Coordinates of C-alpha atoms in Angstrom, one line a residue:
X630 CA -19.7 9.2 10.7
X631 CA -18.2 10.3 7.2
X632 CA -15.3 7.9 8.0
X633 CA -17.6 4.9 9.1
X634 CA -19.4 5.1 6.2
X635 CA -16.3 5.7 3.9
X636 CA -14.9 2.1 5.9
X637 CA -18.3 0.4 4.6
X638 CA -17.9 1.3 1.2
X639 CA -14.6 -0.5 0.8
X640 CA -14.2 -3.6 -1.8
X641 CA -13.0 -6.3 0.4
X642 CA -11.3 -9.6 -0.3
X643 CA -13.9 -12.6 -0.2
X644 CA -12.2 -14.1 3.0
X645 CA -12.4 -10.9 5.0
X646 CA -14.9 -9.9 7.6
X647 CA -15.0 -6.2 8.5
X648 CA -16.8 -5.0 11.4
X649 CA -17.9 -1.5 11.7
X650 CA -19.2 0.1 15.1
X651 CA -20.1 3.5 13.6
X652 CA -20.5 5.0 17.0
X653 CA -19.7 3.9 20.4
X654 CA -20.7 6.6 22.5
X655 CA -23.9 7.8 21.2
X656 CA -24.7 10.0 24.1
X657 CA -21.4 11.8 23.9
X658 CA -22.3 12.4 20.3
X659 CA -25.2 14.0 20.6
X660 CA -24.3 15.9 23.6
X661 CA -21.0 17.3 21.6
X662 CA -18.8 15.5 23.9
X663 CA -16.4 12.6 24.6
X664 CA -18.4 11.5 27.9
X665 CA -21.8 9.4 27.9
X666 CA -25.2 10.3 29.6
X667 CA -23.5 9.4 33.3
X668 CA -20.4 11.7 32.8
X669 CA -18.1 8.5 31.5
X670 CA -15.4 9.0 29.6
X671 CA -15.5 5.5 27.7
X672 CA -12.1 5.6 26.7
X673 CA -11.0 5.8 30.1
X674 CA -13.0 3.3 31.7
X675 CA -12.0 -0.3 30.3
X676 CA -10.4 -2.4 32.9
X677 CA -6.4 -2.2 31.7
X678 CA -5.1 0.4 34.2
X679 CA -8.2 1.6 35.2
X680 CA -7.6 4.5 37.6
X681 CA -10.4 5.5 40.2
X682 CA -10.8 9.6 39.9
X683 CA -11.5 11.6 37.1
X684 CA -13.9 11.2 34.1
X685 CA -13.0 7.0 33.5
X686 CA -16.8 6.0 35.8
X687 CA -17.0 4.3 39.2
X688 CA -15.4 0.6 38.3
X689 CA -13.6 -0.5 35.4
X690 CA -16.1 -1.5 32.7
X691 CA -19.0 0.2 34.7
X692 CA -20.4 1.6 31.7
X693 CA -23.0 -0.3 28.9
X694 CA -21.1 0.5 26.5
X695 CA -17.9 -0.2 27.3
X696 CA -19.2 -4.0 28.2
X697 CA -20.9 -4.0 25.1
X698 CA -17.5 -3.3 23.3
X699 CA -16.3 -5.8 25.7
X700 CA -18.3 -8.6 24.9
X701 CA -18.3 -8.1 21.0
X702 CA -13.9 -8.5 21.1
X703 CA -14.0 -11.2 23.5
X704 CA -16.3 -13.2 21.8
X705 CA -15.3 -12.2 18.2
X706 CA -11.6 -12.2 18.6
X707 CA -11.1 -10.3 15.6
X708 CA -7.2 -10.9 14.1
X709 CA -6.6 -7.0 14.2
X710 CA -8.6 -4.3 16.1
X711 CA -8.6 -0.6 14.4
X712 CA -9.6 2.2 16.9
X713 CA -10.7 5.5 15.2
X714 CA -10.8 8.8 17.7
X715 CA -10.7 12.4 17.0
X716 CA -9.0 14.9 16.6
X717 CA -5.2 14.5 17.5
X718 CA -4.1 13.3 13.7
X719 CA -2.0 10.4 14.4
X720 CA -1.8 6.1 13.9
X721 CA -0.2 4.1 16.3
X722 CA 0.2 0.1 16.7
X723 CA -0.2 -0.8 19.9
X724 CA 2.2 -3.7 22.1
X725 CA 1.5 -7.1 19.9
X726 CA 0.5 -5.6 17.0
X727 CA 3.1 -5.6 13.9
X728 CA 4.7 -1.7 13.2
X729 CA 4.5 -2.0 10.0
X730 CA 0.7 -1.9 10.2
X731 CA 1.0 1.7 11.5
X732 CA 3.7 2.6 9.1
X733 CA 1.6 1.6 6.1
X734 CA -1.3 3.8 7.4
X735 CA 1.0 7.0 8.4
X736 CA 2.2 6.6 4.2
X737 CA -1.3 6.5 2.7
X738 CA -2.8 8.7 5.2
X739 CA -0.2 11.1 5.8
X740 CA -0.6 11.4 9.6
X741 CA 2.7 10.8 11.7
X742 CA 3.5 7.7 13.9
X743 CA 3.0 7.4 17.7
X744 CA 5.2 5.3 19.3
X745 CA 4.8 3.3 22.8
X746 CA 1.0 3.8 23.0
X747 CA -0.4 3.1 26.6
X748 CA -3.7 4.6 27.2
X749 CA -5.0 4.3 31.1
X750 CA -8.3 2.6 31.0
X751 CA -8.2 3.2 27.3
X752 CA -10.1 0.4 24.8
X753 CA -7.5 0.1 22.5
X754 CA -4.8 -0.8 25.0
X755 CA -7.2 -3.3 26.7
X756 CA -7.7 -5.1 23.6
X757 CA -4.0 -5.0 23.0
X758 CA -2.8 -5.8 26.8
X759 CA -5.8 -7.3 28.1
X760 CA -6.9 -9.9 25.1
X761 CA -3.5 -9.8 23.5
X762 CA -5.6 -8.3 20.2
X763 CA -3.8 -6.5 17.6
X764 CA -4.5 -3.3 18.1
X765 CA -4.1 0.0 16.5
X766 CA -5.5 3.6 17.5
X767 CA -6.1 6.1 14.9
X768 CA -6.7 9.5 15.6
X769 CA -8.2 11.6 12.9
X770 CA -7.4 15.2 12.7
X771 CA -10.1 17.8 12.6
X772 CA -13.9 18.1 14.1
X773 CA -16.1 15.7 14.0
X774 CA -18.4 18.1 11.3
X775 CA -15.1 18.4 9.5
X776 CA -12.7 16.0 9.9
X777 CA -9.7 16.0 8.0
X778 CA -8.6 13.4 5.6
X779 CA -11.6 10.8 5.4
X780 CA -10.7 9.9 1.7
X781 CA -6.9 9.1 2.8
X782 CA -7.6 7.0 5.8
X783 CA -10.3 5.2 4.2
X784 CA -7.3 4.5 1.6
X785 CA -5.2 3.7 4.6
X786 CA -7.7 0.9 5.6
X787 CA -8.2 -0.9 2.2
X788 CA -4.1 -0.6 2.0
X789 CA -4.0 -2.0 5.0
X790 CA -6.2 -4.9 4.7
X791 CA -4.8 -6.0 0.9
X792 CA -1.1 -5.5 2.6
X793 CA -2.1 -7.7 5.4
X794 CA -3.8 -10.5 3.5
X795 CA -0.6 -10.3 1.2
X796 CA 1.7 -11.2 4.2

């Protein structure tokens, strides 16, 4: 929440459109958990590598939510997709999107680089892989009461976006 709101703050250049999606899994947040009101974990129920078993729901893209996420990429086709997740304190650019992107995020925001990112039924890979998106996962260290870092990542973005239009 304190790093959705930091996003909205941000000065952005006048040809830029930033979505925000403060909160996916509303359920899960409220409950103090990463799964919805059925038992879903969203992150592991978008169709890219789906896998039946386990916490990712009965189908790929069974859940509300996770069509709802869907729906908005597919139709919006945003040029660059930012994922934010908690609490494992890293960037990574997924396959398609440019390195650099996570590089200039890991400097401002002082988290390290993943490499060769390939979640199973994970969003940020099936907008990468399945869309062919650019698409980047951070993870933000800390809870979600106290996360660590808000200031520098919200940085990261606005870095980010001003390096990118520069290009």
């Amino acid at each position: 929440a304190q790093l959705a709101d930091g996003f909205g703050r941000i000065e952005l250049p006048a040809d830029l459109h930033l979505t925000i999606v403060p909160l996916l899994n509303p359920d899960g947040w409220a409950a103090g958990t990463r799964h919805n009101a059925d038992g879903v974990d969203l992150n592991r129920n978008f169709p890219w590598g789906w896998r039946r078993g386990g916490f990712g729901g009965s189908a790929p893209a069974s859940e509300h939510e996770t069509r709802a996420a869907m729906w908005m990429l597919a139709t919006e086709r945003p040029d660059l997709v930012i994922w934010v997740h908690q609490p494992l304190g890293y960037v990574a650019a997924l396959e398609g999107c440019p390195p650099h992107y996570a590089d200039i995020w890991s400097d401002v925001a002082g988290v390290p680089v993943r490499l060769n990112l390939r979640q199973i039924g994970g969003g940020e890979t099936w907008t990468a892989m399945g869309l062919g998106l650019r698409s980047m996962l951070v993870e933000v260290g800390g809870t979600r009461d106290e996360p660590f870092g808000v200031g520098r990542h919200v940085k990261a973005l606005q870095t980010l976006m001003f390096a990118v239009e520069a290009v």
